Amino acid sequence: MTEYEIIADPKEYGIEKLVDGLNGSPIEFPPEERTQWAQEVGAFATRLNELSDKATSLQTWLAGDAAIKSTPASLKTLKIQLFKINDALDTSISMVNKLECDIVPCITEKN
């Protein structure tokens, strides 16, 4: 079974103040916390699936033939909100990619 190590540097995530005073020695990730975080990540996945469904519905509506009327201010508001959603997704994807790089197989020394 492969062992993994989380090597995330709090400074790279801008949260070093949250971990001040914690010792730097490796510890085991407690099973109850792993279970809790696995459930949280499962909830993230569910919410992302819901977002995907909503985005697909919006795409279908926008690509459809039905007339769409709007005030210029409402149309601008829609566009700004879509840009905000896109920016949040970009930030989230970048963060996940970085975290994936910070979870690595342990290298054990062999004598």
N, CA, C and O atoms as a GROMACS GRO file, in nm:
protein
  444
    1MET      N    1   0.085  -0.117   0.000
    1MET     CA    2   0.000   0.000   0.000
    1MET      C    3   0.090   0.124   0.000
    1MET      O    4   0.186   0.133   0.077
    2THR      N    5   0.059   0.217  -0.085
    2THR     CA    6   0.136   0.341  -0.094
    2THR      C    7   0.101   0.434   0.020
    2THR      O    8  -0.017   0.453   0.053
    3GLU      N    9   0.202   0.492   0.080
    3GLU     CA   10   0.180   0.597   0.180
    3GLU      C   11   0.195   0.731   0.111
    3GLU      O   12   0.272   0.745   0.016
    4TYR      N   13   0.122   0.829   0.160
    4TYR     CA   14   0.128   0.963   0.103
    4TYR      C   15   0.168   1.064   0.209
    4TYR      O   16   0.150   1.041   0.328
    5GLU      N   17   0.221   1.174   0.163
    5GLU     CA   18   0.257   1.283   0.252
    5GLU      C   19   0.199   1.412   0.195
    5GLU      O   20   0.206   1.436   0.075
    6ILE      N   21   0.142   1.494   0.282
    6ILE     CA   22   0.092   1.625   0.242
    6ILE      C   23   0.203   1.725   0.271
    6ILE      O   24   0.245   1.740   0.386
    7ILE      N   25   0.251   1.792   0.167
    7ILE     CA   26   0.365   1.883   0.183
    7ILE      C   27   0.325   2.029   0.158
    7ILE      O   28   0.410   2.112   0.126
    8ALA      N   29   0.198   2.060   0.174
    8ALA     CA   30   0.148   2.195   0.149
    8ALA      C   31   0.213   2.295   0.245
    8ALA      O   32   0.206   2.279   0.367
    9ASP      N   33   0.275   2.397   0.189
    9ASP     CA   34   0.339   2.502   0.268
    9ASP      C   35   0.238   2.614   0.293
    9ASP      O   36   0.193   2.678   0.198
   10PRO      N   37   0.201   2.638   0.419
   10PRO     CA   38   0.101   2.742   0.450
   10PRO      C   39   0.134   2.878   0.389
   10PRO      O   40   0.043   2.953   0.353
   11LYS      N   41   0.263   2.910   0.376
   11LYS     CA   42   0.303   3.039   0.319
   11LYS      C   43   0.258   3.050   0.173
   11LYS      O   44   0.220   3.158   0.128
   12GLU      N   45   0.264   2.939   0.100
   12GLU     CA   46   0.224   2.940  -0.041
   12GLU      C   47   0.073   2.961  -0.057
   12GLU      O   48   0.027   2.999  -0.165
   13TYR      N   49  -0.001   2.936   0.049
   13TYR     CA   50  -0.147   2.952   0.045
   13TYR      C   51  -0.192   3.078   0.118
   13TYR      O   52  -0.312   3.106   0.126
   14GLY      N   53  -0.096   3.153   0.173
   14GLY     CA   54  -0.128   3.277   0.242
   14GLY      C   55  -0.199   3.257   0.375
   14GLY      O   56  -0.274   3.344   0.419
   15ILE      N   57  -0.175   3.143   0.440
   15ILE     CA   58  -0.244   3.114   0.567
   15ILE      C   59  -0.145   3.086   0.680
   15ILE      O   60  -0.180   3.021   0.778
   16GLU      N   61  -0.023   3.136   0.666
   16GLU     CA   62   0.079   3.105   0.767
   16GLU      C   63   0.041   3.151   0.907
   16GLU      O   64   0.082   3.089   1.004
   17LYS      N   65  -0.036   3.257   0.919
   17LYS     CA   66  -0.078   3.306   1.052
   17LYS      C   67  -0.170   3.205   1.122
   17LYS      O   68  -0.173   3.198   1.245
   18LEU      N   69  -0.243   3.127   1.044
   18LEU     CA   70  -0.334   3.028   1.103
   18LEU      C   71  -0.260   2.909   1.164
   18LEU      O   72  -0.316   2.836   1.246
   19VAL      N   73  -0.136   2.890   1.123
   19VAL     CA   74  -0.062   2.774   1.172
   19VAL      C   75   0.055   2.811   1.262
   19VAL      O   76   0.136   2.726   1.298
   20ASP      N   77   0.065   2.939   1.298
   20ASP     CA   78   0.171   2.982   1.391
   20ASP      C   79   0.165   2.898   1.518
   20ASP      O   80   0.058   2.877   1.575
   21GLY      N   81   0.280   2.852   1.562
   21GLY     CA   82   0.288   2.778   1.687
   21GLY      C   83   0.267   2.628   1.672
   21GLY      O   84   0.290   2.554   1.766
   22LEU      N   85   0.224   2.583   1.555
   22LEU     CA   86   0.211   2.439   1.534
   22LEU      C   87   0.349   2.383   1.506
   22LEU      O   88   0.429   2.445   1.436
   23ASN      N   89   0.375   2.268   1.560
   23ASN     CA   90   0.508   2.212   1.541
   23ASN      C   91   0.519   2.153   1.400
   23ASN      O   92   0.419   2.115   1.340
   24GLY      N   93   0.641   2.147   1.350
   24GLY     CA   94   0.663   2.104   1.212
   24GLY      C   95   0.692   1.956   1.196
   24GLY      O   96   0.728   1.912   1.087
   25SER      N   97   0.676   1.878   1.302
   25SER     CA   98   0.702   1.734   1.294
   25SER      C   99   0.585   1.664   1.224
   25SER      O  100   0.469   1.699   1.246
   26PRO      N  101   0.616   1.564   1.140
   26PRO     CA  102   0.509   1.489   1.073
   26PRO      C  103   0.420   1.416   1.173
   26PRO      O  104   0.467   1.365   1.275
   27ILE      N  105   0.291   1.410   1.143
   27ILE     CA  106   0.193   1.336   1.224
   27ILE      C  107   0.107   1.253   1.129
   27ILE      O  108   0.104   1.278   1.008
   28GLU      N  109   0.038   1.156   1.184
   28GLU     CA  110  -0.058   1.079   1.105
   28GLU      C  111  -0.186   1.161   1.092
   28GLU      O  112  -0.227   1.228   1.187
   29PHE      N  113  -0.247   1.157   0.977
   29PHE     CA  114  -0.376   1.222   0.955
   29PHE      C  115  -0.479   1.131   1.023
   29PHE      O  116  -0.503   1.020   0.975
   30PRO      N  117  -0.540   1.175   1.135
   30PRO     CA  118  -0.630   1.089   1.211
   30PRO      C  119  -0.747   1.036   1.127
   30PRO      O  120  -0.806   1.110   1.048
   31PRO      N  121  -0.779   0.907   1.143
   31PRO     CA  122  -0.885   0.845   1.063
   31PRO      C  123  -1.019   0.920   1.069
   31PRO      O  124  -1.087   0.932   0.967
   32GLU      N  125  -1.057   0.970   1.189
   32GLU     CA  126  -1.186   1.039   1.199
   32GLU      C  127  -1.185   1.170   1.119
   32GLU      O  128  -1.286   1.209   1.061
   33GLU      N  129  -1.070   1.238   1.116
   33GLU     CA  130  -1.059   1.360   1.036
   33GLU      C  131  -1.059   1.328   0.887
   33GLU      O  132  -1.118   1.400   0.807
   34ARG      N  133  -0.991   1.219   0.849
   34ARG     CA  134  -0.990   1.178   0.708
   34ARG      C  135  -1.132   1.148   0.662
   34ARG      O  136  -1.172   1.187   0.553
   35THR      N  137  -1.208   1.077   0.746
   35THR     CA  138  -1.346   1.045   0.712
   35THR      C  139  -1.429   1.172   0.697
   35THR      O  140  -1.506   1.186   0.603
   36GLN      N  141  -1.411   1.264   0.790
   36GLN     CA  142  -1.485   1.391   0.785
   36GLN      C  143  -1.452   1.466   0.656
   36GLN      O  144  -1.542   1.515   0.587
   37TRP      N  145  -1.322   1.476   0.622
   37TRP     CA  146  -1.283   1.550   0.502
   37TRP      C  147  -1.322   1.476   0.375
   37TRP      O  148  -1.351   1.540   0.274
   38ALA      N  149  -1.324   1.344   0.379
   38ALA     CA  150  -1.373   1.269   0.263
   38ALA      C  151  -1.519   1.302   0.237
   38ALA      O  152  -1.561   1.318   0.122
   39GLN      N  153  -1.598   1.314   0.344
   39GLN     CA  154  -1.738   1.352   0.330
   39GLN      C  155  -1.752   1.494   0.277
   39GLN      O  156  -1.838   1.522   0.193
   40GLU      N  157  -1.667   1.585   0.326
   40GLU     CA  158  -1.670   1.724   0.277
   40GLU      C  159  -1.638   1.729   0.128
   40GLU      O  160  -1.705   1.800   0.053
   41VAL      N  161  -1.536   1.656   0.087
   41VAL     CA  162  -1.499   1.654  -0.055
   41VAL      C  163  -1.612   1.593  -0.137
   41VAL      O  164  -1.638   1.637  -0.249
   42GLY      N  165  -1.679   1.492  -0.083
   42GLY     CA  166  -1.796   1.435  -0.151
   42GLY      C  167  -1.906   1.540  -0.168
   42GLY      O  168  -1.972   1.545  -0.271
   43ALA      N  169  -1.924   1.623  -0.065
   43ALA     CA  170  -2.023   1.732  -0.074
   43ALA      C  171  -1.980   1.833  -0.180
   43ALA      O  172  -2.065   1.884  -0.254
   44PHE      N  173  -1.849   1.862  -0.190
   44PHE     CA  174  -1.800   1.951  -0.296
   44PHE      C  175  -1.838   1.893  -0.432
   44PHE      O  176  -1.888   1.964  -0.519
   45ALA      N  177  -1.813   1.763  -0.449
   45ALA     CA  178  -1.840   1.699  -0.577
   45ALA      C  179  -1.988   1.707  -0.612
   45ALA      O  180  -2.024   1.733  -0.727
   46THR      N  181  -2.074   1.686  -0.514
   46THR     CA  182  -2.218   1.695  -0.537
   46THR      C  183  -2.256   1.836  -0.580
   46THR      O  184  -2.334   1.854  -0.674
   47ARG      N  185  -2.202   1.935  -0.512
   47ARG     CA  186  -2.233   2.074  -0.546
   47ARG      C  187  -2.180   2.110  -0.685
   47ARG      O  188  -2.244   2.183  -0.760
   48LEU      N  189  -2.062   2.057  -0.719
   48LEU     CA  190  -2.008   2.082  -0.853
   48LEU      C  191  -2.095   2.018  -0.961
   48LEU      O  192  -2.114   2.075  -1.068
   49ASN      N  193  -2.148   1.899  -0.932
   49ASN     CA  194  -2.241   1.836  -1.026
   49ASN      C  195  -2.366   1.920  -1.043
   49ASN      O  196  -2.417   1.934  -1.155
   50GLU      N  197  -2.417   1.975  -0.933
   50GLU     CA  198  -2.534   2.063  -0.940
   50GLU      C  199  -2.502   2.188  -1.023
   50GLU      O  200  -2.584   2.231  -1.104
   51LEU      N  201  -2.383   2.244  -1.002
   51LEU     CA  202  -2.342   2.361  -1.080
   51LEU      C  203  -2.332   2.325  -1.228
   51LEU      O  204  -2.374   2.403  -1.314
   52SER      N  205  -2.278   2.210  -1.258
   52SER     CA  206  -2.267   2.164  -1.396
   52SER      C  207  -2.405   2.152  -1.460
   52SER      O  208  -2.425   2.194  -1.574
   53ASP      N  209  -2.500   2.094  -1.387
   53ASP     CA  210  -2.637   2.081  -1.439
   53ASP      C  211  -2.698   2.218  -1.466
   53ASP      O  212  -2.762   2.238  -1.570
   54LYS      N  213  -2.679   2.312  -1.374
   54LYS     CA  214  -2.734   2.447  -1.392
   54LYS      C  215  -2.667   2.518  -1.510
   54LYS      O  216  -2.734   2.586  -1.588
   55ALA      N  217  -2.536   2.500  -1.524
   55ALA     CA  218  -2.464   2.562  -1.635
   55ALA      C  219  -2.510   2.505  -1.769
   55ALA      O  220  -2.526   2.579  -1.866
   56THR      N  221  -2.532   2.375  -1.773
   56THR     CA  222  -2.580   2.312  -1.896
   56THR      C  223  -2.719   2.363  -1.931
   56THR      O  224  -2.748   2.388  -2.048
   57SER      N  225  -2.805   2.378  -1.832
   57SER     CA  226  -2.940   2.432  -1.856
   57SER      C  227  -2.932   2.575  -1.906
   57SER      O  228  -3.004   2.612  -2.000
   58LEU      N  229  -2.846   2.656  -1.846
   58LEU     CA  230  -2.830   2.795  -1.889
   58LEU      C  231  -2.776   2.801  -2.031
   58LEU      O  232  -2.819   2.883  -2.112
   59GLN      N  233  -2.680   2.715  -2.061
   59GLN     CA  234  -2.624   2.709  -2.196
   59GLN      C  235  -2.732   2.675  -2.297
   59GLN      O  236  -2.741   2.737  -2.403
   60THR      N  237  -2.814   2.576  -2.266
   60THR     CA  238  -2.923   2.535  -2.355
   60THR      C  239  -3.020   2.650  -2.377
   60THR      O  240  -3.063   2.676  -2.489
   61TRP      N  241  -3.055   2.719  -2.269
   61TRP     CA  242  -3.148   2.832  -2.278
   61TRP      C  243  -3.089   2.943  -2.365
   61TRP      O  244  -3.158   2.997  -2.452
   62LEU      N  245  -2.962   2.978  -2.341
   62LEU     CA  246  -2.899   3.085  -2.419
   62LEU      C  247  -2.883   3.048  -2.566
   62LEU      O  248  -2.894   3.134  -2.653
   63ALA      N  249  -2.858   2.921  -2.594
   63ALA     CA  250  -2.839   2.876  -2.732
   63ALA      C  251  -2.972   2.850  -2.803
   63ALA      O  252  -2.975   2.827  -2.924
   64GLY      N  253  -3.082   2.854  -2.727
   64GLY     CA  254  -3.214   2.823  -2.784
   64GLY      C  255  -3.267   2.932  -2.875
   64GLY      O  256  -3.205   3.036  -2.894
   65ASP      N  257  -3.385   2.905  -2.929
   65ASP     CA  258  -3.448   2.997  -3.023
   65ASP      C  259  -3.545   3.094  -2.957
   65ASP      O  260  -3.593   3.187  -3.022
   66ALA      N  261  -3.575   3.075  -2.829
   66ALA     CA  262  -3.671   3.162  -2.762
   66ALA      C  263  -3.616   3.304  -2.754
   66ALA      O  264  -3.497   3.326  -2.730
   67ALA      N  265  -3.705   3.401  -2.775
   67ALA     CA  266  -3.665   3.542  -2.764
   67ALA      C  267  -3.628   3.572  -2.619
   67ALA      O  268  -3.691   3.522  -2.526
   68ILE      N  269  -3.526   3.653  -2.602
   68ILE     CA  270  -3.483   3.695  -2.469
   68ILE      C  271  -3.478   3.847  -2.468
   68ILE      O  272  -3.406   3.908  -2.546
   69LYS      N  273  -3.556   3.907  -2.380
   69LYS     CA  274  -3.557   4.053  -2.367
   69LYS      C  275  -3.492   4.089  -2.234
   69LYS      O  276  -3.500   4.014  -2.137
   70SER      N  277  -3.428   4.205  -2.232
   70SER     CA  278  -3.359   4.248  -2.111
   70SER      C  279  -3.335   4.398  -2.118
   70SER      O  280  -3.328   4.456  -2.226
   71THR      N  281  -3.323   4.458  -2.002
   71THR     CA  282  -3.274   4.596  -2.000
   71THR      C  283  -3.122   4.590  -2.013
   71THR      O  284  -3.062   4.488  -1.980
   72PRO      N  285  -3.060   4.695  -2.061
   72PRO     CA  286  -2.913   4.694  -2.069
   72PRO      C  287  -2.848   4.667  -1.933
   72PRO      O  288  -2.747   4.596  -1.926
   73ALA      N  289  -2.905   4.722  -1.827
   73ALA     CA  290  -2.848   4.700  -1.693
   73ALA      C  291  -2.860   4.553  -1.651
   73ALA      O  292  -2.768   4.498  -1.591
   74SER      N  293  -2.973   4.490  -1.682
   74SER     CA  294  -2.991   4.349  -1.646
   74SER      C  295  -2.897   4.261  -1.725
   74SER      O  296  -2.840   4.165  -1.672
   75LEU      N  297  -2.879   4.292  -1.853
   75LEU     CA  298  -2.788   4.214  -1.936
   75LEU      C  299  -2.644   4.228  -1.886
   75LEU      O  300  -2.570   4.130  -1.880
   76LYS      N  301  -2.607   4.350  -1.851
   76LYS     CA  302  -2.472   4.374  -1.796
   76LYS      C  303  -2.454   4.298  -1.665
   76LYS      O  304  -2.348   4.240  -1.641
   77THR      N  305  -2.557   4.298  -1.580
   77THR     CA  306  -2.552   4.225  -1.453
   77THR      C  307  -2.530   4.076  -1.478
   77THR      O  308  -2.448   4.014  -1.411
   78LEU      N  309  -2.603   4.019  -1.573
   78LEU     CA  310  -2.586   3.877  -1.607
   78LEU      C  311  -2.442   3.849  -1.648
   78LEU      O  312  -2.381   3.754  -1.601
   79LYS      N  313  -2.389   3.932  -1.736
   79LYS     CA  314  -2.252   3.912  -1.784
   79LYS      C  315  -2.151   3.921  -1.670
   79LYS      O  316  -2.059   3.840  -1.662
   80ILE      N  317  -2.168   4.018  -1.583
   80ILE     CA  318  -2.076   4.034  -1.470
   80ILE      C  319  -2.082   3.911  -1.379
   80ILE      O  320  -1.979   3.863  -1.333
   81GLN      N  321  -2.203   3.861  -1.353
   81GLN     CA  322  -2.217   3.743  -1.266
   81GLN      C  323  -2.152   3.621  -1.331
   81GLN      O  324  -2.091   3.539  -1.262
   82LEU      N  325  -2.166   3.607  -1.462
   82LEU     CA  326  -2.102   3.494  -1.531
   82LEU      C  327  -1.950   3.506  -1.524
   82LEU      O  328  -1.881   3.405  -1.507
   83PHE      N  329  -1.897   3.627  -1.537
   83PHE     CA  330  -1.752   3.647  -1.521
   83PHE      C  331  -1.708   3.611  -1.380
   83PHE      O  332  -1.603   3.550  -1.361
   84LYS      N  333  -1.787   3.648  -1.279
   84LYS     CA  334  -1.753   3.616  -1.140
   84LYS      C  335  -1.752   3.465  -1.118
   84LYS      O  336  -1.662   3.412  -1.051
   85ILE      N  337  -1.851   3.396  -1.174
   85ILE     CA  338  -1.855   3.250  -1.161
   85ILE      C  339  -1.732   3.190  -1.227
   85ILE      O  340  -1.668   3.101  -1.170
   86ASN      N  341  -1.698   3.237  -1.346
   86ASN     CA  342  -1.581   3.186  -1.416
   86ASN      C  343  -1.453   3.211  -1.337
   86ASN      O  344  -1.368   3.123  -1.326
   87ASP      N  345  -1.440   3.331  -1.281
   87ASP     CA  346  -1.321   3.362  -1.200
   87ASP      C  347  -1.312   3.271  -1.078
   87ASP      O  348  -1.204   3.224  -1.043
   88ALA      N  349  -1.426   3.246  -1.012
   88ALA     CA  350  -1.427   3.157  -0.895
   88ALA      C  351  -1.387   3.015  -0.935
   88ALA      O  352  -1.314   2.948  -0.862
   89LEU      N  353  -1.435   2.970  -1.050
   89LEU     CA  354  -1.398   2.837  -1.098
   89LEU      C  355  -1.249   2.830  -1.130
   89LEU      O  356  -1.182   2.733  -1.095
   90ASP      N  357  -1.197   2.933  -1.197
   90ASP     CA  358  -1.054   2.936  -1.227
   90ASP      C  359  -0.970   2.930  -1.100
   90ASP      O  360  -0.872   2.856  -1.093
   91THR      N  361  -1.009   3.008  -1.000
   91THR     CA  362  -0.938   3.009  -0.872
   91THR      C  363  -0.944   2.871  -0.807
   91THR      O  364  -0.844   2.821  -0.756
   92SER      N  365  -1.062   2.811  -0.808
   92SER     CA  366  -1.080   2.678  -0.746
   92SER      C  367  -0.997   2.573  -0.817
   92SER      O  368  -0.932   2.490  -0.752
   93ILE      N  369  -0.997   2.574  -0.949
   93ILE     CA  370  -0.920   2.476  -1.025
   93ILE      C  371  -0.771   2.493  -1.000
   93ILE      O  372  -0.699   2.395  -0.984
   94SER      N  373  -0.724   2.617  -0.996
   94SER     CA  374  -0.583   2.642  -0.967
   94SER      C  375  -0.546   2.591  -0.828
   94SER      O  376  -0.439   2.532  -0.810
   95MET      N  377  -0.634   2.614  -0.731
   95MET     CA  378  -0.608   2.570  -0.594
   95MET      C  379  -0.602   2.417  -0.586
   95MET      O  380  -0.515   2.361  -0.520
   96VAL      N  381  -0.694   2.350  -0.654
   96VAL     CA  382  -0.696   2.204  -0.653
   96VAL      C  383  -0.571   2.148  -0.721
   96VAL      O  384  -0.511   2.052  -0.672
   97ASN      N  385  -0.532   2.209  -0.832
   97ASN     CA  386  -0.410   2.163  -0.900
   97ASN      C  387  -0.288   2.177  -0.809
   97ASN      O  388  -0.203   2.089  -0.805
   98LYS      N  389  -0.282   2.287  -0.736
   98LYS     CA  390  -0.171   2.309  -0.643
   98LYS      C  391  -0.174   2.206  -0.530
   98LYS      O  392  -0.071   2.150  -0.495
   99LEU      N  393  -0.293   2.182  -0.474
   99LEU     CA  394  -0.305   2.083  -0.367
   99LEU      C  395  -0.267   1.943  -0.416
   99LEU      O  396  -0.202   1.868  -0.344
  100GLU      N  397  -0.307   1.909  -0.539
  100GLU     CA  398  -0.270   1.778  -0.593
  100GLU      C  399  -0.119   1.760  -0.596
  100GLU      O  400  -0.067   1.652  -0.570
  101CYS      N  401  -0.048   1.868  -0.628
  101CYS     CA  402   0.098   1.862  -0.630
  101CYS      C  403   0.156   1.852  -0.489
  101CYS      O  404   0.270   1.808  -0.472
  102ASP      N  405   0.079   1.894  -0.390
  102ASP     CA  406   0.126   1.892  -0.251
  102ASP      C  407   0.089   1.764  -0.176
  102ASP      O  408   0.112   1.753  -0.056
  103ILE      N  409   0.033   1.669  -0.246
  103ILE     CA  410   0.004   1.537  -0.188
  103ILE      C  411   0.086   1.437  -0.269
  103ILE      O  412   0.055   1.407  -0.384
  104VAL      N  413   0.192   1.388  -0.207
  104VAL     CA  414   0.289   1.307  -0.279
  104VAL      C  415   0.312   1.174  -0.208
  104VAL      O  416   0.295   1.164  -0.086
  105PRO      N  417   0.350   1.072  -0.284
  105PRO     CA  418   0.386   0.946  -0.218
  105PRO      C  419   0.506   0.968  -0.126
  105PRO      O  420   0.599   1.042  -0.160
  106CYS      N  421   0.503   0.903  -0.010
  106CYS     CA  422   0.616   0.913   0.084
  106CYS      C  423   0.737   0.843   0.025
  106CYS      O  424   0.727   0.737  -0.037
  107ILE      N  425   0.850   0.903   0.047
  107ILE     CA  426   0.976   0.839   0.009
  107ILE      C  427   1.036   0.785   0.138
  107ILE      O  428   1.070   0.861   0.228
  108THR      N  429   1.048   0.655   0.144
  108THR     CA  430   1.104   0.595   0.266
  108THR      C  431   1.249   0.559   0.240
  108THR      O  432   1.285   0.509   0.133
  109GLU      N  433   1.331   0.586   0.338
  109GLU     CA  434   1.474   0.554   0.326
  109GLU      C  435   1.494   0.405   0.346
  109GLU      O  436   1.435   0.344   0.435
  110LYS      N  437   1.578   0.348   0.260
  110LYS     CA  438   1.612   0.207   0.273
  110LYS      C  439   1.760   0.197   0.306
  110LYS      O  440   1.844   0.261   0.241
  111ASN      N  441   1.792   0.117   0.405
  111ASN     CA  442   1.933   0.101   0.445
  111ASN      C  443   1.997  -0.009   0.367
  111ASN      O  444   2.115  -0.038   0.386
   0.00000   0.00000   0.00000
